[in-house]
PDB file of C-alpha atoms in Angstrom:
ATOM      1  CA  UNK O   1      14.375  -9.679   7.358  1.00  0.00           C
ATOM      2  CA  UNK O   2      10.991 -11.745   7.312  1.00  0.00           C
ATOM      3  CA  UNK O   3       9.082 -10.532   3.988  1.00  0.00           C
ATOM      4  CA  UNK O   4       5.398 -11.050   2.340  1.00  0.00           C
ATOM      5  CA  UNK O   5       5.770 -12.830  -1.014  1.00  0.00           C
ATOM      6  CA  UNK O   6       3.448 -13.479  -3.979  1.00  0.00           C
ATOM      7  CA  UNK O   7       3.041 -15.535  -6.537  1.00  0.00           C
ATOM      8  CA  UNK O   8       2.989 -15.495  -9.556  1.00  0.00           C
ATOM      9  CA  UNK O   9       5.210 -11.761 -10.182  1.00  0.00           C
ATOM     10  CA  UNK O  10       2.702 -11.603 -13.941  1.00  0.00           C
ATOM     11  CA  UNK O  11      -0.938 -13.662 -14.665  1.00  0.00           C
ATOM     12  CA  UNK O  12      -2.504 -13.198 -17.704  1.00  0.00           C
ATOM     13  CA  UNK O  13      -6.075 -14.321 -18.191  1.00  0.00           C
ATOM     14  CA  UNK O  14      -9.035 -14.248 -20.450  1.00  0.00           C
ATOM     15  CA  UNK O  15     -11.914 -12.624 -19.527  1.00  0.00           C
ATOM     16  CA  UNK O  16     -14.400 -15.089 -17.417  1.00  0.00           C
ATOM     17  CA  UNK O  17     -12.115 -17.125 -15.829  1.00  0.00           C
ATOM     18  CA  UNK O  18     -10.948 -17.284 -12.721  1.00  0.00           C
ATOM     19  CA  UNK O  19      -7.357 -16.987 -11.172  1.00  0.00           C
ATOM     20  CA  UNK O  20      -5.896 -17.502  -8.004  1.00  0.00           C
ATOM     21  CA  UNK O  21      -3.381 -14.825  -6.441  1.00  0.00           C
ATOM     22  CA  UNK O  22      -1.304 -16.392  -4.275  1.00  0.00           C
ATOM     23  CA  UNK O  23       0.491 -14.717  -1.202  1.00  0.00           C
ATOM     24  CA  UNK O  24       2.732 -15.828   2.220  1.00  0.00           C
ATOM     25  CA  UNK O  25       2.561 -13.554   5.085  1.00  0.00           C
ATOM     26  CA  UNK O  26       5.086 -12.978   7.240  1.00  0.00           C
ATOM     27  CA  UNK O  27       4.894 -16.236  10.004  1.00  0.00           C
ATOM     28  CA  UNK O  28       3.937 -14.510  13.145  1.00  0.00           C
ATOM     29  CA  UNK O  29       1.053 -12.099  11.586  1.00  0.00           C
ATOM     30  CA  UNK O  30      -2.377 -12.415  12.505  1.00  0.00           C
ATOM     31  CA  UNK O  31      -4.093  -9.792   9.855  1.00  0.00           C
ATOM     32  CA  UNK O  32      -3.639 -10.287   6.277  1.00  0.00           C
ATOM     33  CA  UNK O  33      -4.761  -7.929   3.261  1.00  0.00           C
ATOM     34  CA  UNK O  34      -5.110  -7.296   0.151  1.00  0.00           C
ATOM     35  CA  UNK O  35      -5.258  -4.252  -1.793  1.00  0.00           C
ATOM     36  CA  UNK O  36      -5.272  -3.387  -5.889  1.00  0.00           C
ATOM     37  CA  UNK O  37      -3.666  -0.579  -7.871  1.00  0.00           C
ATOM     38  CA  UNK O  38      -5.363  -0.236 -11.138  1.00  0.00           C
ATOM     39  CA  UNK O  39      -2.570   1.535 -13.751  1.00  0.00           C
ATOM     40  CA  UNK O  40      -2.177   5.454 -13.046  1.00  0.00           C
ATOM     41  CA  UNK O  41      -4.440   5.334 -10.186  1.00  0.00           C
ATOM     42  CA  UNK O  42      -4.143   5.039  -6.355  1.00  0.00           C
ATOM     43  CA  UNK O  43      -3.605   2.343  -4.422  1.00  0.00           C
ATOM     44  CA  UNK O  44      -6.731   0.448  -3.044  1.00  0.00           C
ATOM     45  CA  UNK O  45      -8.281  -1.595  -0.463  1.00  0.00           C
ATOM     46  CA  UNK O  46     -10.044  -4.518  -0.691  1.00  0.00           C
ATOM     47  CA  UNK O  47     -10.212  -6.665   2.445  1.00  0.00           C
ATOM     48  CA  UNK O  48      -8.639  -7.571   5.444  1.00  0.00           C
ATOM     49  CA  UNK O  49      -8.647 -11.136   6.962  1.00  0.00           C
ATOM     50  CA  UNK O  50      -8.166 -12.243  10.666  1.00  0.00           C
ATOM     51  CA  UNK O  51      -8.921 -15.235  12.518  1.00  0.00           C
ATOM     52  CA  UNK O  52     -10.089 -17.433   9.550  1.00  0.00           C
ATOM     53  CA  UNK O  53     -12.839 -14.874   8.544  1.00  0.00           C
ATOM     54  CA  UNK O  54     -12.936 -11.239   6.939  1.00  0.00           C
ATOM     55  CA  UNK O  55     -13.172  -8.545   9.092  1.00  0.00           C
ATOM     56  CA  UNK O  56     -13.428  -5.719   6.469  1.00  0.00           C
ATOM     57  CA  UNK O  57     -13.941  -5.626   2.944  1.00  0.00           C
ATOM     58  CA  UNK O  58     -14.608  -2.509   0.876  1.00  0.00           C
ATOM     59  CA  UNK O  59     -16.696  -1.672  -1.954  1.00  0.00           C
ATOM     60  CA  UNK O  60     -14.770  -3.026  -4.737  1.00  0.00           C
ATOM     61  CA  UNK O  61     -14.676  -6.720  -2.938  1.00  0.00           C
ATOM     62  CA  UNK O  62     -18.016  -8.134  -4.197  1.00  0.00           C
ATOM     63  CA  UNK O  63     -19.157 -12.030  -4.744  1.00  0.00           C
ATOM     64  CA  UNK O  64     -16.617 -12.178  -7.572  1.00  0.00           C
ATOM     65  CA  UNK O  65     -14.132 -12.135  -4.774  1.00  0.00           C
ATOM     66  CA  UNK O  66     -12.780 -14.425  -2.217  1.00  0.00           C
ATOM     67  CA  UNK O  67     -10.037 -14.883   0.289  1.00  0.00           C
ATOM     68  CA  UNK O  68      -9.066 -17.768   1.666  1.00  0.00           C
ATOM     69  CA  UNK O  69      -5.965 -19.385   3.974  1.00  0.00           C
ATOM     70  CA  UNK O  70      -6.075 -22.757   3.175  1.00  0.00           C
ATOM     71  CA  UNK O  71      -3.489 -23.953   5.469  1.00  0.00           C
ATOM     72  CA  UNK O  72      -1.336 -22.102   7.729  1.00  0.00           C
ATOM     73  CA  UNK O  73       1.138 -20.268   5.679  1.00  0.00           C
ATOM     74  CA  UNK O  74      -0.633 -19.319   2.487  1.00  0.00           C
ATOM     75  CA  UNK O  75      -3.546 -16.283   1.836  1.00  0.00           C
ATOM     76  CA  UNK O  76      -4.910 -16.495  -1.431  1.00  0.00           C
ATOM     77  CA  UNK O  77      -6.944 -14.181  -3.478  1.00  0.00           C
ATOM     78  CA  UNK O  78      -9.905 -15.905  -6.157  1.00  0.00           C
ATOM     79  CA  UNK O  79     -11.277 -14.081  -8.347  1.00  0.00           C
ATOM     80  CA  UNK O  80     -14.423 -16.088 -10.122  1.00  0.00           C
ATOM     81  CA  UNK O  81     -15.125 -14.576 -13.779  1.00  0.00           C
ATOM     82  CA  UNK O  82     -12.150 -12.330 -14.346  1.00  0.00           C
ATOM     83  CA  UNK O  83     -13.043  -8.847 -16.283  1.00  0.00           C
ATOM     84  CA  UNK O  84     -11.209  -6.561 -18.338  1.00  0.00           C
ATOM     85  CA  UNK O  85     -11.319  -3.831 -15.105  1.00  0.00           C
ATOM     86  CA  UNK O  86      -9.779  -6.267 -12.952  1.00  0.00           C
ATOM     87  CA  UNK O  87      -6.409  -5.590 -14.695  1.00  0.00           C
ATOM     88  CA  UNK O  88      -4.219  -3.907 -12.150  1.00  0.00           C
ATOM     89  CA  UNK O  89      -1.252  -4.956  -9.744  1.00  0.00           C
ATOM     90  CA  UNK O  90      -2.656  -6.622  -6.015  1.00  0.00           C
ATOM     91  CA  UNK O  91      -0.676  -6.403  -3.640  1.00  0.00           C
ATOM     92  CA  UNK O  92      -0.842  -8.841  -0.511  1.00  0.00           C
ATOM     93  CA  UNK O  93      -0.214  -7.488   3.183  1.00  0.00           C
ATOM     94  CA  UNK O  94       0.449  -8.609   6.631  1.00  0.00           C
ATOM     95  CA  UNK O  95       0.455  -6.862   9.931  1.00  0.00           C
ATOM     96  CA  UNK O  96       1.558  -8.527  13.566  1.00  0.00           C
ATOM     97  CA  UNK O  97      -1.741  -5.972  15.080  1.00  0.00           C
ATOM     98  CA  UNK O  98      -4.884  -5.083  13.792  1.00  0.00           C
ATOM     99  CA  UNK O  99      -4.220  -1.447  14.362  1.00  0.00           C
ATOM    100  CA  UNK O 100      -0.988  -1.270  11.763  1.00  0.00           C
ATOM    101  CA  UNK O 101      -1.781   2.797  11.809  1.00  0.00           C
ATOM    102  CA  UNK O 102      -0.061   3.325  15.239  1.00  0.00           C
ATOM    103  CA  UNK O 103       1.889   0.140  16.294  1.00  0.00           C
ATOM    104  CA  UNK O 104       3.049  -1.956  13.092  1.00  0.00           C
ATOM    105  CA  UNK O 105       3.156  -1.123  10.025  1.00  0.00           C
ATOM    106  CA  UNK O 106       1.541  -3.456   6.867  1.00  0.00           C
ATOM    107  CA  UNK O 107       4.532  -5.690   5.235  1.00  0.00           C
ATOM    108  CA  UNK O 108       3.582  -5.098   1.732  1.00  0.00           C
ATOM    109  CA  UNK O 109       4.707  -8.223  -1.210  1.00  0.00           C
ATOM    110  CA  UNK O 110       6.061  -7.211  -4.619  1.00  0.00           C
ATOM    111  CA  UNK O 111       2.950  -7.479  -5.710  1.00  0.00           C
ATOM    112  CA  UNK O 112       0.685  -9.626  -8.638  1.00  0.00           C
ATOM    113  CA  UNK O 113      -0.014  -7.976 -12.119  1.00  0.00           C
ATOM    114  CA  UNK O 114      -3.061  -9.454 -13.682  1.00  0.00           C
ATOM    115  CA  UNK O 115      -3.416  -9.036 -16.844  1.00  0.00           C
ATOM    116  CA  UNK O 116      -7.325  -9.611 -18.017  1.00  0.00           C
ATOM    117  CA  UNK O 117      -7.773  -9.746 -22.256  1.00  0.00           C
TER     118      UNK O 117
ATOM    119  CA  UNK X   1     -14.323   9.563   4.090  1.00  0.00           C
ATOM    120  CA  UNK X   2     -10.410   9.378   4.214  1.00  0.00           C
ATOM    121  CA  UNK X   3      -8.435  10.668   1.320  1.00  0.00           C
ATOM    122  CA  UNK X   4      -4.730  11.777   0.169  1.00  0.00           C
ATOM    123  CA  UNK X   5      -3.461  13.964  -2.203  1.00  0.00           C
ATOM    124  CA  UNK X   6      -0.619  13.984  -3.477  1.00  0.00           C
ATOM    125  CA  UNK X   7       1.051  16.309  -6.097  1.00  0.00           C
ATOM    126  CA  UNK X   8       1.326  14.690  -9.792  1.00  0.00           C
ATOM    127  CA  UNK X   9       4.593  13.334 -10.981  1.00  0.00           C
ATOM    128  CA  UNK X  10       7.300  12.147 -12.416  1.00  0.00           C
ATOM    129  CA  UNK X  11       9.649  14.955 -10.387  1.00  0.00           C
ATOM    130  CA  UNK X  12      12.693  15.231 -11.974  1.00  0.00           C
ATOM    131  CA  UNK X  13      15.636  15.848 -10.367  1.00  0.00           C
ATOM    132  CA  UNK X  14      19.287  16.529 -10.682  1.00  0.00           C
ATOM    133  CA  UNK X  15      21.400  14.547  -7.983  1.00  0.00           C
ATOM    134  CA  UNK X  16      21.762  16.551  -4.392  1.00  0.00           C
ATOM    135  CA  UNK X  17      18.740  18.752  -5.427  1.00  0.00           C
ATOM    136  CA  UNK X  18      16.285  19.367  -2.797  1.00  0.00           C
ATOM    137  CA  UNK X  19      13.082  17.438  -2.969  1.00  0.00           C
ATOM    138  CA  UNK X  20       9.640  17.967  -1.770  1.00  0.00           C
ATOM    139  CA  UNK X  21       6.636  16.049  -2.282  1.00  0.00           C
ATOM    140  CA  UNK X  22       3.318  17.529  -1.111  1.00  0.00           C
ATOM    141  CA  UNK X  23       0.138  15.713   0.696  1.00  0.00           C
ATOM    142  CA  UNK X  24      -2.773  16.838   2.245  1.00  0.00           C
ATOM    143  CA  UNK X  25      -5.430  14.667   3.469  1.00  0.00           C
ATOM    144  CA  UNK X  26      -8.641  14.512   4.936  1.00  0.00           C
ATOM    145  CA  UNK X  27      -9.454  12.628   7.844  1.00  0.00           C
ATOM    146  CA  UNK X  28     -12.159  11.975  10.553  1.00  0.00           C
ATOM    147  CA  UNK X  29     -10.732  11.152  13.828  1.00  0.00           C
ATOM    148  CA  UNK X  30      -6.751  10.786  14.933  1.00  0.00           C
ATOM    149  CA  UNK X  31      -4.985   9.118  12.311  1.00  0.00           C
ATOM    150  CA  UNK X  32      -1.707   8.032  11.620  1.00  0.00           C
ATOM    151  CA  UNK X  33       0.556   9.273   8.302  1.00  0.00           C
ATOM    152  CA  UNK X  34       2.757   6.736   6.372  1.00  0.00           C
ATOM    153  CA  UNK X  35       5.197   7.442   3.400  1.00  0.00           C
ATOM    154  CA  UNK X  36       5.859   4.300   1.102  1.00  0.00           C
ATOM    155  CA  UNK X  37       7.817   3.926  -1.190  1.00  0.00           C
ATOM    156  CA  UNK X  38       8.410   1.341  -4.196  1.00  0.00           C
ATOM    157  CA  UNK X  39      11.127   1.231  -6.065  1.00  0.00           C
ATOM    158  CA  UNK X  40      11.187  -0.692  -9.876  1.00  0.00           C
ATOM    159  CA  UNK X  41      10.372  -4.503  -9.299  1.00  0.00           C
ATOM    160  CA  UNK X  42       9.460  -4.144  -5.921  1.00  0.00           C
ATOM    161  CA  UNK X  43       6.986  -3.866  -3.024  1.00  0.00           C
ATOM    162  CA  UNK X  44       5.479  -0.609  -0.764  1.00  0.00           C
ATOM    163  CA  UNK X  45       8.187  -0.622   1.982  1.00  0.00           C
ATOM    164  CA  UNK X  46       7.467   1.692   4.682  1.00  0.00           C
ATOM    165  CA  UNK X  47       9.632   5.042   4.475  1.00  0.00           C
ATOM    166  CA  UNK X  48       8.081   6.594   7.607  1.00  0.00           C
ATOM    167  CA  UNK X  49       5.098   7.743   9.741  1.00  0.00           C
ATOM    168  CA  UNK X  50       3.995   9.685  12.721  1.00  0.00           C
ATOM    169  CA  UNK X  51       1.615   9.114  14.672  1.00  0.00           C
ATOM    170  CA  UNK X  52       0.284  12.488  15.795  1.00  0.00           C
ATOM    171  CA  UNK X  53       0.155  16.147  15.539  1.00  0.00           C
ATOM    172  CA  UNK X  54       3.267  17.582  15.249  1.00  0.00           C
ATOM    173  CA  UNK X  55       5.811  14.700  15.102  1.00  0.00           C
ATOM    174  CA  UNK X  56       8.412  14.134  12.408  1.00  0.00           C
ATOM    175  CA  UNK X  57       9.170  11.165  11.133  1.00  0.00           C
ATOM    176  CA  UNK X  58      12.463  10.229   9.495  1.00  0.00           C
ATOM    177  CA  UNK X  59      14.626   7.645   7.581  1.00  0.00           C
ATOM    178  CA  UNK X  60      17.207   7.433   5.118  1.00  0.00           C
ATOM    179  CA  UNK X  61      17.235  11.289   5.077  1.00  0.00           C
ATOM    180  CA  UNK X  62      13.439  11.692   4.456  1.00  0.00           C
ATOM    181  CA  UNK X  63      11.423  13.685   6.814  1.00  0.00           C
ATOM    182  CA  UNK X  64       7.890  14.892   6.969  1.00  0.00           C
ATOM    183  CA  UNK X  65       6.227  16.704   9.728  1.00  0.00           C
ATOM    184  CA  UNK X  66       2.596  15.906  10.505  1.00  0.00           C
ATOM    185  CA  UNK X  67       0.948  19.406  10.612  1.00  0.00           C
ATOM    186  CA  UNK X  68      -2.901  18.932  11.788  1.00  0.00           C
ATOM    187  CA  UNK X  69      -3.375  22.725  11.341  1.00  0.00           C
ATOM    188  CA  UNK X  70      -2.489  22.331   7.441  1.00  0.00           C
ATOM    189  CA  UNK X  71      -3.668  18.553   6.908  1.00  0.00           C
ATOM    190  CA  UNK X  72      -0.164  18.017   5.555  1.00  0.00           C
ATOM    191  CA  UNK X  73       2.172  15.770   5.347  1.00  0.00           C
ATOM    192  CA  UNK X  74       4.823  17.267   3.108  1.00  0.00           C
ATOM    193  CA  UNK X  75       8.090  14.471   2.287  1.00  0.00           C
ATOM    194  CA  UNK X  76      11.181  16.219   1.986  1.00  0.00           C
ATOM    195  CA  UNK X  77      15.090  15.477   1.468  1.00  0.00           C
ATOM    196  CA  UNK X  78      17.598  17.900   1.193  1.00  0.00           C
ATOM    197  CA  UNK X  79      19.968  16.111  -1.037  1.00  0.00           C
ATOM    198  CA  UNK X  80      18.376  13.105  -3.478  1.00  0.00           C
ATOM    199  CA  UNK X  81      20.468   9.958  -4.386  1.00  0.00           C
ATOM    200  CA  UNK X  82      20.067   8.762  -8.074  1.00  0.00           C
ATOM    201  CA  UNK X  83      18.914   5.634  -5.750  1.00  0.00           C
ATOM    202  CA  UNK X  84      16.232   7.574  -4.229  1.00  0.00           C
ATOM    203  CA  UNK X  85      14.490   7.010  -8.033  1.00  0.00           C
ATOM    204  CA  UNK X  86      11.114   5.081  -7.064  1.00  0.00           C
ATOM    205  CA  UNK X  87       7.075   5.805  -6.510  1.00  0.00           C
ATOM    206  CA  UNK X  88       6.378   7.338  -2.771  1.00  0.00           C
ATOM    207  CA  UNK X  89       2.706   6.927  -1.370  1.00  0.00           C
ATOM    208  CA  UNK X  90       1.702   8.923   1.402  1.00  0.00           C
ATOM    209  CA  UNK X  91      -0.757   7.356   3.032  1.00  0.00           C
ATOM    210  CA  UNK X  92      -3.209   7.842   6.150  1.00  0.00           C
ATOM    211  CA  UNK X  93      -3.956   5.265   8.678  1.00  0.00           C
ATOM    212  CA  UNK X  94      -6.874   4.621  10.089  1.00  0.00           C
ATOM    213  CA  UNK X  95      -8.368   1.358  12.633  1.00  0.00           C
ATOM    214  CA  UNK X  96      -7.600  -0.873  10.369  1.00  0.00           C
ATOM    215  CA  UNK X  97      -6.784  -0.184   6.648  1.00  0.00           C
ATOM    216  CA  UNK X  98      -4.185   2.288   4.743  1.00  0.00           C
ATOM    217  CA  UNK X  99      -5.610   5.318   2.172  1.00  0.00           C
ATOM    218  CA  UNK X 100      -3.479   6.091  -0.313  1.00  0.00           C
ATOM    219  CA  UNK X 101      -2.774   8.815  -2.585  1.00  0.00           C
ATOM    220  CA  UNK X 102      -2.026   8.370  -5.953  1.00  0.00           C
ATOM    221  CA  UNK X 103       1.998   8.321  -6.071  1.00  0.00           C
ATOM    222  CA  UNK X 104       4.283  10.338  -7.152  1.00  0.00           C
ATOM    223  CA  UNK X 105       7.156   9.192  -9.491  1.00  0.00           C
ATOM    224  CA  UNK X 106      10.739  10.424  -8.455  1.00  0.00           C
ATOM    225  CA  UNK X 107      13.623  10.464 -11.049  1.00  0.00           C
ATOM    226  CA  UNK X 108      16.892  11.570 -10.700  1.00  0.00           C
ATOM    227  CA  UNK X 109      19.637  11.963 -12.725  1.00  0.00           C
ATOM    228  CA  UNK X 110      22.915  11.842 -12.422  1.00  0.00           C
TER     229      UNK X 110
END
């Protein structure tokens, strides 16, 4: 079965600088995602991509972030000045419809931990 | 806006004990209900959903029952697996994006 992977599995960083989270959706999705669980809480949402642009982004997604699909198979995730709250595991996601709720499910990777010190 | 609850973990459980995770949510609109579930050193793979009011979903001997009246979403199996040991989300869809709850750890023993 076709799955969403991500690389690297573990990034550690120092505090203000920048890492790359890299993810390949499954080949025939359109909408891509990604969302962040910080340790012992839930599971959030950061943005959604489609057609080469984002088409929702949340609260938590601000200019330090950035997604980007620089050719057709990978989705990456930048994040400029790392900082210590940006710890937590992201998780990338793909989805054949925009409306995953009723007709497709999100394909969910293993996931990224990043590790900020 | 959106949110789940679910009830704190870890649950621990002997094997072929009866399990039930609880979630409520709150919701605007018709939305869908998901339960994920990761187990160690993996991704959220989809357990189940339903889409509306009163349907069950089910897999892998996992059900939950989507009861508008209650804004529940209850996950239930009537005999766990030591392999059933993993986190389960129950989640709420909406147009476009997944809420989460918080998780709730599942161990079993043998």
């Amino acid at each position: 079965e076709p799955e969403v992977t991500q690389t690297p599995s573990h990034q550690v960083t120092q505090m203000g600088q920048e890492v790359i989270l890299r993810c390949v959706p499954i080949s025939n999705h359109l909408y891509f995602y990604w969302y962040r669980q910080i340790l012992g809480q839930k599971v959030e949402f950061l943005v959604s991509f489609y057609n080469n642009e984002i088409s929702e982004k949340s609260e938590i997604f601000d200019d330090q972030f950035s997604v980007e699909r620089p050719d057709g198979s990978n989705f990456t995730l930048k994040i400029r000045s790392t900082k210590l709250e940006d710890s937590a595991m992201y998780f990338c996601a793909s989805s054949e419809v925009r409306t995953p709720a009723r007709y497709s499910p999100l394909h969910f990777g293993n996931g990224t931990r990043l590790t900020v010190t | 806006g959106d949110s789940v609850t679910q009830m704190e973990g870890p649950v621990t459980l002997s094997e072929e004990a009866f399990l039930t995770i609880n979630c409520t949510y709150t919701a605007t609109g018709y939305p869908s209900l998901f339960w994920y579930v990761q187990y160690p050193g993996e991704g959220l793979q989809l357990l189940l959903k339903a889409t509306k009011a009163d349907d069950k979903g089910s897999n892998k001997g996992f059900e939950a029952t989507y009861r508008k009246e209650t804004t529940s979403f209850h996950l239930e199996k009537g005999s766990v697996q030591v392999s059933d040991s993993a986190v389960y989300f129950c989640a709420l869809g909406g147009y476009s994006t997944l809420t989460f709850g918080k998780g709730t750890m599942l161990l079993v023993s043998p």
